[in-house]
mmCIF file of C-alpha atoms in Angstrom:
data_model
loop_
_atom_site.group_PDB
_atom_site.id
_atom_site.type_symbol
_atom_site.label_atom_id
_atom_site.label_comp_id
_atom_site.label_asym_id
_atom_site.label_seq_id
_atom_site.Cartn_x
_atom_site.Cartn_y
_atom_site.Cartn_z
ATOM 1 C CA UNK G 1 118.203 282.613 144.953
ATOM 2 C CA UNK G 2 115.666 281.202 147.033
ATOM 3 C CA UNK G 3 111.559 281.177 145.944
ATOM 4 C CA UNK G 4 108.428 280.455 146.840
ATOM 5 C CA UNK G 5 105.569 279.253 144.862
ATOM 6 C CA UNK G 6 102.212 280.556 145.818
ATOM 7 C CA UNK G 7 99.161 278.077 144.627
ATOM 8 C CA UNK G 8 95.821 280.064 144.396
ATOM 9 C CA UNK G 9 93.347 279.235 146.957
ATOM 10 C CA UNK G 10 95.682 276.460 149.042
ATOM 11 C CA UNK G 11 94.350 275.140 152.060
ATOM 12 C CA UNK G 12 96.224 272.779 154.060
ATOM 13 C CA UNK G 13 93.783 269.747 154.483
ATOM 14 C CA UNK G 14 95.709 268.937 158.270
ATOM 15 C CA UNK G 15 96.260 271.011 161.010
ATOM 16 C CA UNK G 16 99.469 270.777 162.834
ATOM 17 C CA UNK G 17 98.662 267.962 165.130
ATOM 18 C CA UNK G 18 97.342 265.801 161.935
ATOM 19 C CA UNK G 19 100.230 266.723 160.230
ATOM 20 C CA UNK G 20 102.400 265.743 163.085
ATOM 21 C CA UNK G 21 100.665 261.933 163.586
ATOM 22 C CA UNK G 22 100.456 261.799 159.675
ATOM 23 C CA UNK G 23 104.549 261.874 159.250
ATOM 24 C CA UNK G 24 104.852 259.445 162.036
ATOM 25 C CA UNK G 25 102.588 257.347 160.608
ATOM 26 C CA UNK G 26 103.918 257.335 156.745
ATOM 27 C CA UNK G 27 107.759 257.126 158.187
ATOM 28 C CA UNK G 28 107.088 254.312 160.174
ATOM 29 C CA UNK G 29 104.896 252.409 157.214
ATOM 30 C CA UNK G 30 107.064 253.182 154.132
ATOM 31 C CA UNK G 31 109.953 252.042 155.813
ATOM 32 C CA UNK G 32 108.750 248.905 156.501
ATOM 33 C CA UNK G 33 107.534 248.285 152.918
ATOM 34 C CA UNK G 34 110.613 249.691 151.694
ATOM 35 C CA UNK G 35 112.429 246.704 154.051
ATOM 36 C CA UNK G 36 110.334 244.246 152.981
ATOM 37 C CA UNK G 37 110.388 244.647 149.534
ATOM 38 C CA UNK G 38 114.575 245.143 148.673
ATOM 39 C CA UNK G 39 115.065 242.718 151.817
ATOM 40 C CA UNK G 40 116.511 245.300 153.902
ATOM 41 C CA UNK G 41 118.194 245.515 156.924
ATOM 42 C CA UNK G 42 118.527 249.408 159.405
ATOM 43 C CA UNK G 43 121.512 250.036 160.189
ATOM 44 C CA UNK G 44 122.999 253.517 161.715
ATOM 45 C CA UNK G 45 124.493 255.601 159.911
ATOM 46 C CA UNK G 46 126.636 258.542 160.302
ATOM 47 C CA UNK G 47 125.802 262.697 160.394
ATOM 48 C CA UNK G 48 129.900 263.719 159.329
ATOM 49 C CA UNK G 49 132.660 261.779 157.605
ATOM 50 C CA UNK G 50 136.350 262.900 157.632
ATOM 51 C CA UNK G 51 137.163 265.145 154.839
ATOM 52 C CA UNK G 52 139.332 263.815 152.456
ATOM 53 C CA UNK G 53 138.759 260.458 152.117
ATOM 54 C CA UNK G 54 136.653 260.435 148.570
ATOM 55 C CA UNK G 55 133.178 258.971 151.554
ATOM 56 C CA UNK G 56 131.298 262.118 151.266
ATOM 57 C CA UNK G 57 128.812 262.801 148.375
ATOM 58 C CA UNK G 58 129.854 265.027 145.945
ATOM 59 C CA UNK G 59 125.965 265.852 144.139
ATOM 60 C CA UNK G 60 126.630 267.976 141.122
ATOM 61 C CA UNK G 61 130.617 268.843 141.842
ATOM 62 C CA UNK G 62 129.500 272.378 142.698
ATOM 63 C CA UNK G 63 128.056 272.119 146.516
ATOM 64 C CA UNK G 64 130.324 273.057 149.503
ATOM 65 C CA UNK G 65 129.610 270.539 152.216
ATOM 66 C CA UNK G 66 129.686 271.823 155.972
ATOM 67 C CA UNK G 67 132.907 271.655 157.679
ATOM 68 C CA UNK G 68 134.326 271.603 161.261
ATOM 69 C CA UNK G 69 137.733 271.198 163.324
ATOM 70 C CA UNK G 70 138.187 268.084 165.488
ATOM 71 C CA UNK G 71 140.496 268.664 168.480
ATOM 72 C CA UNK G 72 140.757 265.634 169.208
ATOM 73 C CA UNK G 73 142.315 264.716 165.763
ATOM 74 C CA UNK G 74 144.567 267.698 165.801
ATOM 75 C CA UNK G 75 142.261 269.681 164.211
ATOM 76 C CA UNK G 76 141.699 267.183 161.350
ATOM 77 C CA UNK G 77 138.377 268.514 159.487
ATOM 78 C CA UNK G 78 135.235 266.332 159.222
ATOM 79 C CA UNK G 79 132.504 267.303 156.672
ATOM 80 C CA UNK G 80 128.367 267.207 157.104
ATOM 81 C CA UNK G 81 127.906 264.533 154.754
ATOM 82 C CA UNK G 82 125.878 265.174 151.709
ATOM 83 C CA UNK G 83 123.936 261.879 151.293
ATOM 84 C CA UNK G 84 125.581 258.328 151.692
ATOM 85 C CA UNK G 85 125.796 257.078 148.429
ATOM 86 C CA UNK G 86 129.344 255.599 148.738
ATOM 87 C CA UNK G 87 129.569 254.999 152.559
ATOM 88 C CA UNK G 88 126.775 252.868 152.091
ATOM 89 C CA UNK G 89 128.829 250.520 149.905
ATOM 90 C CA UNK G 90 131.450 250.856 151.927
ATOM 91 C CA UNK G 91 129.319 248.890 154.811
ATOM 92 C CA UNK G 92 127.884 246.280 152.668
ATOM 93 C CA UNK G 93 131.700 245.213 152.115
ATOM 94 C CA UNK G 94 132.114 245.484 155.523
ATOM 95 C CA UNK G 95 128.702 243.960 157.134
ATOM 96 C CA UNK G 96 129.656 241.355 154.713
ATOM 97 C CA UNK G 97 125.617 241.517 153.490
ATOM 98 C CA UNK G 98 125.164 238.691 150.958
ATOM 99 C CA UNK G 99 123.388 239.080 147.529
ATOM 100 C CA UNK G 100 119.823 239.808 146.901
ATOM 101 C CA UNK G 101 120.234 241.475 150.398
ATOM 102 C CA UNK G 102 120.838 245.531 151.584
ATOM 103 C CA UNK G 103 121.181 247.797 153.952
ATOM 104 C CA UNK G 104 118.767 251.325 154.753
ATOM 105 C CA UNK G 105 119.414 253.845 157.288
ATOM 106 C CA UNK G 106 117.740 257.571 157.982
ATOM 107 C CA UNK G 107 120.513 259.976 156.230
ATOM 108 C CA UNK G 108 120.786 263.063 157.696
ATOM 109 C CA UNK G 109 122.105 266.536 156.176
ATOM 110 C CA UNK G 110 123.128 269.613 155.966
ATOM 111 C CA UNK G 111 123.438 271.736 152.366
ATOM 112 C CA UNK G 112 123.983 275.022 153.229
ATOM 113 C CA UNK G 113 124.120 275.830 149.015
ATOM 114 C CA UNK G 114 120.777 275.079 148.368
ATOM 115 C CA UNK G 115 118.371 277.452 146.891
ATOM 116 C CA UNK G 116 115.684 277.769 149.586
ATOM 117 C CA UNK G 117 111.735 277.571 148.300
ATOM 118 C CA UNK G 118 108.704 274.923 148.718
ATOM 119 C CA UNK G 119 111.066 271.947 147.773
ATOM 120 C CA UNK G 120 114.406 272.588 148.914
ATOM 121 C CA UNK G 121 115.909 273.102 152.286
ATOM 122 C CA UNK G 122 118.660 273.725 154.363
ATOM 123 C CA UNK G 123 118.236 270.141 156.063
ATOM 124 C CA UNK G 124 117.864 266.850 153.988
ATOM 125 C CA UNK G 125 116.491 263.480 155.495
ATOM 126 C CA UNK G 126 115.934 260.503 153.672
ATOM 127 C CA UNK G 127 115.865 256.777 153.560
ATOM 128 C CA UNK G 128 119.204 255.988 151.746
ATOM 129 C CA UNK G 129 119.731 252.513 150.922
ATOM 130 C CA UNK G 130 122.047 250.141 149.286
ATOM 131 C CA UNK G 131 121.652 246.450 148.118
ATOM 132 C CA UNK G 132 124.265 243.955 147.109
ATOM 133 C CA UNK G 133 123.707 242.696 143.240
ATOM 134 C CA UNK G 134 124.569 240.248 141.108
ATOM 135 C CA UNK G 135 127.059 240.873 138.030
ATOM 136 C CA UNK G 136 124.741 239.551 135.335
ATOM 137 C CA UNK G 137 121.828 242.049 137.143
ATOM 138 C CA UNK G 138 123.729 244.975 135.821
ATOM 139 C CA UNK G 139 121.012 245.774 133.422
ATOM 140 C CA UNK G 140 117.868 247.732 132.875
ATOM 141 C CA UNK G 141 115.566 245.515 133.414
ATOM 142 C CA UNK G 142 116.772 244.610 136.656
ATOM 143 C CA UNK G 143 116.695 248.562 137.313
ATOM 144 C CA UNK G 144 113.236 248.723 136.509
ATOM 145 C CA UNK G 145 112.121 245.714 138.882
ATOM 146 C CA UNK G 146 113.768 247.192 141.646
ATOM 147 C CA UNK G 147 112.044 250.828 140.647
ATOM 148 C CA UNK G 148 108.916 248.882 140.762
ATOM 149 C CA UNK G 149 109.676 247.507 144.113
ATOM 150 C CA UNK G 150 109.953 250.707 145.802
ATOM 151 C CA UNK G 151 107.109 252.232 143.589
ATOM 152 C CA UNK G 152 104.982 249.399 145.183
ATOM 153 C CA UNK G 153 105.462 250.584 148.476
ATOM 154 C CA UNK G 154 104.847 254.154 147.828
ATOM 155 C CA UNK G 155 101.421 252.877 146.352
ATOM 156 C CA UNK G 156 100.588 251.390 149.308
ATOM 157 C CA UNK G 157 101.854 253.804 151.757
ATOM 158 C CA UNK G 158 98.998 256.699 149.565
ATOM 159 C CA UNK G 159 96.066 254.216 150.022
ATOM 160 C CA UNK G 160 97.299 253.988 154.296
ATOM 161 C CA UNK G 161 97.042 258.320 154.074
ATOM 162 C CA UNK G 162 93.467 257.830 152.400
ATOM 163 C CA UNK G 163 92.337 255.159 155.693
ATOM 164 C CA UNK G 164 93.806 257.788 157.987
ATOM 165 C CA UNK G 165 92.416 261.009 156.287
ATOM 166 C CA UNK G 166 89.824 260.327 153.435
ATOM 167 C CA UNK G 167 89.720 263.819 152.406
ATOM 168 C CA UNK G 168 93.183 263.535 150.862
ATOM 169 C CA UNK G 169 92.284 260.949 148.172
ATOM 170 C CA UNK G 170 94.540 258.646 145.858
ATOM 171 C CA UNK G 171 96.297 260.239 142.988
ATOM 172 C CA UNK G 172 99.175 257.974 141.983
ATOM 173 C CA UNK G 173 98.783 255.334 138.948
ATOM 174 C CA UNK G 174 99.464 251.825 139.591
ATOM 175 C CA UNK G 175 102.141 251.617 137.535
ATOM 176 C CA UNK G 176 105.011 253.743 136.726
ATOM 177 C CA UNK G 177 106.202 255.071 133.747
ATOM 178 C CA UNK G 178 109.806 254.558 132.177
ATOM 179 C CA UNK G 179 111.886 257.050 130.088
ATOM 180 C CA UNK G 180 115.352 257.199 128.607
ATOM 181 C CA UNK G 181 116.181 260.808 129.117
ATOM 182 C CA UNK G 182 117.456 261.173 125.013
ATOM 183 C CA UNK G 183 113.793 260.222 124.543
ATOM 184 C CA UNK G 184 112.244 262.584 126.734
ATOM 185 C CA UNK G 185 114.862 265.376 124.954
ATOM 186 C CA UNK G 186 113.539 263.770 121.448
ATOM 187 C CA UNK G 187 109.521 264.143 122.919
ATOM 188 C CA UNK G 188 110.187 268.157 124.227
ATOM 189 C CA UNK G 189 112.996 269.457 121.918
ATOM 190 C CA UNK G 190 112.210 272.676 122.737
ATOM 191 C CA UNK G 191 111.642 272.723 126.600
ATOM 192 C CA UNK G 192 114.196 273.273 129.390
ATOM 193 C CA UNK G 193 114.667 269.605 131.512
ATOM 194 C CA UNK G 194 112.693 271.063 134.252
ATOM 195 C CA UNK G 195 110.211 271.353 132.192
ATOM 196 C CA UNK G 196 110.153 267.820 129.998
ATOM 197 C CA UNK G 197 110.063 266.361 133.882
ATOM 198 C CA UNK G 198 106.847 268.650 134.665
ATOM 199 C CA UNK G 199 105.316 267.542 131.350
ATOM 200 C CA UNK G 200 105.909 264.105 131.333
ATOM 201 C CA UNK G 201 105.285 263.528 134.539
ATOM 202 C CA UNK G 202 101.636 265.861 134.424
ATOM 203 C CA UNK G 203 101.266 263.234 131.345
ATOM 204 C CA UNK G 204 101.855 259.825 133.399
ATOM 205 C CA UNK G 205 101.555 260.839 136.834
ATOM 206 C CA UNK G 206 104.709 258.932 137.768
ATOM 207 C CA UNK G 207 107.761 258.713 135.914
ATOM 208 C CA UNK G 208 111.242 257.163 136.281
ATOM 209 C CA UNK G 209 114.032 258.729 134.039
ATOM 210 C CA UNK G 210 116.597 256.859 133.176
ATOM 211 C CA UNK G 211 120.219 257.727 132.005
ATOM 212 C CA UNK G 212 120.774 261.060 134.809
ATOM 213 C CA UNK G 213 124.467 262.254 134.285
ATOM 214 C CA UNK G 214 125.177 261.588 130.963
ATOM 215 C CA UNK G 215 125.714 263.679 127.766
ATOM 216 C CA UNK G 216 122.289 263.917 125.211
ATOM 217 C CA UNK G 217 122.364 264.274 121.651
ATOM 218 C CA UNK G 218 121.884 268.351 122.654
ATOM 219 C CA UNK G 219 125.426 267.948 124.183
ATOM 220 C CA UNK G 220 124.134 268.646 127.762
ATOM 221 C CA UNK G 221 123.394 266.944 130.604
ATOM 222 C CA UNK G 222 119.511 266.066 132.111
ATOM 223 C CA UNK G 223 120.846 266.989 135.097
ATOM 224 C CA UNK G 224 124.436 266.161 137.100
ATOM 225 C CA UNK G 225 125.910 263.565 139.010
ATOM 226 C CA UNK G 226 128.981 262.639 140.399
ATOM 227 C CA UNK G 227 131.565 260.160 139.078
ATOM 228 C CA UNK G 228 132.032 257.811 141.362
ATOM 229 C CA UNK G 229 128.973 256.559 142.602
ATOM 230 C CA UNK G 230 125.910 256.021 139.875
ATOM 231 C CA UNK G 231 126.513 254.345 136.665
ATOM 232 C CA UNK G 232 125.563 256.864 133.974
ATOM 233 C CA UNK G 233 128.086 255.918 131.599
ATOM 234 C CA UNK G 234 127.687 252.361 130.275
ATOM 235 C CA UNK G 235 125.911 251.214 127.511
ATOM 236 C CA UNK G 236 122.931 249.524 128.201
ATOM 237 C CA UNK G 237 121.452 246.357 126.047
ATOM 238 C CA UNK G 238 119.279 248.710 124.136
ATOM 239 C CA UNK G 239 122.189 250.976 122.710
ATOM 240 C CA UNK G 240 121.339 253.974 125.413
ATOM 241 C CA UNK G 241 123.656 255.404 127.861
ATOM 242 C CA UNK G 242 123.057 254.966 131.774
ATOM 243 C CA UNK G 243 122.042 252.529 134.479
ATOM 244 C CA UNK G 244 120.308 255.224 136.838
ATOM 245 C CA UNK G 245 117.857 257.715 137.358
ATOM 246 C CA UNK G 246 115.185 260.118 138.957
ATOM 247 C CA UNK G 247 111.264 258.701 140.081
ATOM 248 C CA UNK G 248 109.094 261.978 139.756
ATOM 249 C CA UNK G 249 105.524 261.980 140.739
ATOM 250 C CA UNK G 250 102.951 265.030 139.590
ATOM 251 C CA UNK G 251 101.860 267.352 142.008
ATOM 252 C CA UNK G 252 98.768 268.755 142.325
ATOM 253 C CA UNK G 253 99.014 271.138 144.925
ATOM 254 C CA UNK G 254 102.147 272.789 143.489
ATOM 255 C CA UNK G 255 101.147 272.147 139.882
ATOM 256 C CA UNK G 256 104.672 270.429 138.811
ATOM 257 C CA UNK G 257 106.754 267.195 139.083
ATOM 258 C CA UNK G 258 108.252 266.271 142.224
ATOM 259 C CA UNK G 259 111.121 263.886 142.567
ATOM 260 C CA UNK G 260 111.215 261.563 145.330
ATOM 261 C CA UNK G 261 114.139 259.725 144.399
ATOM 262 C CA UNK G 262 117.499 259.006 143.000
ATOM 263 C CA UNK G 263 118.863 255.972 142.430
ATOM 264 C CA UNK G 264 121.068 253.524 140.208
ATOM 265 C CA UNK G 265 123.045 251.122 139.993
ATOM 266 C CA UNK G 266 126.408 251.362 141.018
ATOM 267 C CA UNK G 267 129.419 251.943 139.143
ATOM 268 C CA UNK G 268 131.803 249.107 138.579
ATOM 269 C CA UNK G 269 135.919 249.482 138.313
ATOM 270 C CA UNK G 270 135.465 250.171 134.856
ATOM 271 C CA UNK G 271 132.756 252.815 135.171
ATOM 272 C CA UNK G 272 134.583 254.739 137.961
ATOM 273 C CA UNK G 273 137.689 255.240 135.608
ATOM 274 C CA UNK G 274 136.153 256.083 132.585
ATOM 275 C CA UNK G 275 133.661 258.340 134.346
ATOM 276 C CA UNK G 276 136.847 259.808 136.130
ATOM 277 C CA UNK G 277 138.752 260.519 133.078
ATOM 278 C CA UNK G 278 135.074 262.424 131.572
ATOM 279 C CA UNK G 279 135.216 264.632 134.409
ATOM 280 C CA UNK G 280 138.987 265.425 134.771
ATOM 281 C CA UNK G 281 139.090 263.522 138.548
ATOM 282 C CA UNK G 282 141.507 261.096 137.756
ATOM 283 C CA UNK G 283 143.104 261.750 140.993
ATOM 284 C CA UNK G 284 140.153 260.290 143.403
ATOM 285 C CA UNK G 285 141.907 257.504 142.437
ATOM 286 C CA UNK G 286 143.999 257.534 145.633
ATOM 287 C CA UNK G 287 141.532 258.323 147.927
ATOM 288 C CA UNK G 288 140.217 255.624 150.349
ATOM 289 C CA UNK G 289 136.728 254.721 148.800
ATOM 290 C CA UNK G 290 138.075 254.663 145.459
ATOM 291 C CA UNK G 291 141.150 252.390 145.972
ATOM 292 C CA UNK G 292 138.895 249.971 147.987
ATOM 293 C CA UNK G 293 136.833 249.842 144.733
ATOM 294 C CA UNK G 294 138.842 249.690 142.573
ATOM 295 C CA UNK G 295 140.843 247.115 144.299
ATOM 296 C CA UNK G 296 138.215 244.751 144.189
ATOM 297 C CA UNK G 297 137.211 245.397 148.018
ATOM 298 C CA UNK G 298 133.521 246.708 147.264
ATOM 299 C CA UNK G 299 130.746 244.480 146.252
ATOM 300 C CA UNK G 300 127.988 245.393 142.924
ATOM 301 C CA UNK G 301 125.713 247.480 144.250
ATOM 302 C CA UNK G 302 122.295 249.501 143.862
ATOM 303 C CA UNK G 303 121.093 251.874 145.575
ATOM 304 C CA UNK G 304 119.402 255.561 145.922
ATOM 305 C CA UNK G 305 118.025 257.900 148.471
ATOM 306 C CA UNK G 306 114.540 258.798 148.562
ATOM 307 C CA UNK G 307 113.258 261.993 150.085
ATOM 308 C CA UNK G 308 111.391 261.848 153.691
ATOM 309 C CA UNK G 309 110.161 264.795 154.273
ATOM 310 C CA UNK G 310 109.386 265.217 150.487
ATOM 311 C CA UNK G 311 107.519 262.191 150.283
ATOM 312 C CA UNK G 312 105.106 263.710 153.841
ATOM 313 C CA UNK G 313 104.755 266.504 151.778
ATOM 314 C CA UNK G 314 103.307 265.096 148.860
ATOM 315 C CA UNK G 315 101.310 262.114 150.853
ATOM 316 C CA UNK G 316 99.677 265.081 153.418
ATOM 317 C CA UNK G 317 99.044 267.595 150.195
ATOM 318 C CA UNK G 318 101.818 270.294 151.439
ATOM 319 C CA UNK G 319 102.717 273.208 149.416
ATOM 320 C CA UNK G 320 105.645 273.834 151.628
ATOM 321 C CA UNK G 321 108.530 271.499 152.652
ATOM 322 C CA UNK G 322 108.850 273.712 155.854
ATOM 323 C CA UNK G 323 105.262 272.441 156.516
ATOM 324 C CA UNK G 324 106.793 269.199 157.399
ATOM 325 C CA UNK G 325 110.362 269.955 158.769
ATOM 326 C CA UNK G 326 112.002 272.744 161.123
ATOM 327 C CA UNK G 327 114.272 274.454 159.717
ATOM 328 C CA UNK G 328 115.371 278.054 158.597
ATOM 329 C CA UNK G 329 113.733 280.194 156.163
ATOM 330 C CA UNK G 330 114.545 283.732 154.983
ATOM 331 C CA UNK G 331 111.993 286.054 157.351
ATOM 332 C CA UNK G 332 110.409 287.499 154.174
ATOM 333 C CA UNK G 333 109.103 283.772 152.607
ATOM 334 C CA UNK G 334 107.756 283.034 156.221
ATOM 335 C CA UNK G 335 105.735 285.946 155.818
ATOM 336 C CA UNK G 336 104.580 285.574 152.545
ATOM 337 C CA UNK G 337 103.717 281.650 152.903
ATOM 338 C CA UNK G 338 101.987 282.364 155.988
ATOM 339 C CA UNK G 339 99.876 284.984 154.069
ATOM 340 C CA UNK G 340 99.302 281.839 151.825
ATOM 341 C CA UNK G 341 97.812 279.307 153.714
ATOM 342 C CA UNK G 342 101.720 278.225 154.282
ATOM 343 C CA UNK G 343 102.916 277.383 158.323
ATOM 344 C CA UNK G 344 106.386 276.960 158.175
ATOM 345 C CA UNK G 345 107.526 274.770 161.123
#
């Protein structure tokens, strides 16, 4: 069901044609940082995959990506993709990018399951990029130095917004804050994980949470993630479970955590078939991204996506995603965020 949350008394601090030069402005800065820090290079990337061939991100297991005949193909069905996670290795392997070195590109999608509100749309864009890694780097601390490296740039990219428009001033923390999700379970036994991220992240200001995918001590899951592309199921050097994770940053317009990005480190031939077997999808096995891996084809890799439009909307103090991107919107929440201080594109 879709929703909409209301803040009392918002006022956007932009009008349209600030907002406008803002998001140009923070695109074309973060991305450069972003570059500059992983040692990046663009490259393009595409909008559908054919279906079938294990490419396509599969999120939680539950979302039904957009389809469509090819004629051309005899029909043959290609699929929206869902984010890039595993064509993205596929084109390190096939770019031939050496180590210490990666790729980014502007991902562009279509979910047509989401649940509509202020942080979830029909459309998705963000910066999804992939690195090459070393064996011996499959650890957390090298997790945390590249979470650093991109929490650097957002850093700088807030203090660019504050040159441009001084009324929106710096809220982010310098440094970010780490979390195994057991421990955040162990800190909030009695709170929902929607709402350990909103406290821990009101309590830090910016929070990565490590270990997304994998069974807690509760028997559930922080939240869900595929099989075959993060690492949530290896045993790290400190005993916990997981090599990936969420960075959440608080919000003060909305009054809750926002997460900016996913990201981990990649699963190896030994991950993919023991994640697999946990989630009864042995037989991806035979599909094309998963026999290249597990052939040896694929190079170590890290990677994640990180929100565009969600990180405008924090940087410009939006309490809509629609205030940033065109899309569609049930006719009722257009009314009712326009009645608060809300103009959806």
């Amino acid at each position: 069901m879709s929703y909409l949350i209301k803040p009392t008394g918002y006022n956007a601090l932009l009008n349209l044609s600030q907002t406008e030069m803002g998001i140009k402005k923070i695109k074309d800065f973060f991305q450069q940082n972003l570059s500059s820090e992983l040692r990046l290079r663009r490259v393009t990337a595409p909008l559908f995959v054919l279906k079938g061939m294990g490419i396509n991100d599969d999120l939680n297991g539950t979302e039904r990506a957009v389809t469509f005949p090819i004629k051309d193909l005899d029909d043959s069905k290609a699929e929206i993709v869902h984010s890039l996670a595993k064509w993205k290795r596929l084109t390190l392997a096939d770019y031939h990018i050496e180590e210490s070195y990666g790729i980014y590109t502007d991902m562009n999608a279509i979910r047509s399951d989401e649940e509509l509100g202020n942080l979830h749309s029909l459309y998705v864009d963000q910066w999804d990029w992939e690195r090459v890694m070393k064996e011996d780097e499959r650890n957390l601390d090298f997790l945390k130095e590249i979470v650093r490296r991109i929490y650097a740039a957002m850093v700088r990219t807030e203090y660019l917004v504050y040159e441009m428009f001084p009324q929106i001033r710096p809220t982010l923390p310098q440094h970010i804050h780490f979390i195994h999700s057991e421990d955040l379970l162990q800190k909030y036994p009695t709170f929902t994980a929607k709402e350990r991220e909103d406290a821990i992240a009101k309590e830090y200001g910016a929070v990565f949470i490590i270990g997304i995918g994998c069974p807690l001590s509760d028997g559930r899951k922080h939240d869900g993630r595929a099989p075959d592309y993060d690492d949530w199921s290896t045993i790290a050097e400190n005993g916990q479970v997981g090599l990936n994770g969420d960075l959440l940053v608080w919000d003060d317009v909305l009054n809750r955590s926002m997460e900016l990005s996913s990201m981990g480190i990649r699963v190896n031939k030994e991950a993919l078939l023991r994640q697999l077997a946990i989630c009864n999808a042995e037989e991806r096995k035979s599909l094309y991204f998963h026999k290249r891996l597990l052939n040896g084809e694929l190079p170590q890799s890290i990677g994640g996506g990180i929100g565009q439009s969600r990180l405008c909307m924090f940087y410009l103090r939006k309490a809509h995603i629609g205030e940033i991107q065109a899309s569609i919107w049930p006719e009722e929440m257009r009314k009712e965020a326009k009645s608060a201080g809300m103009h959806l594109i």
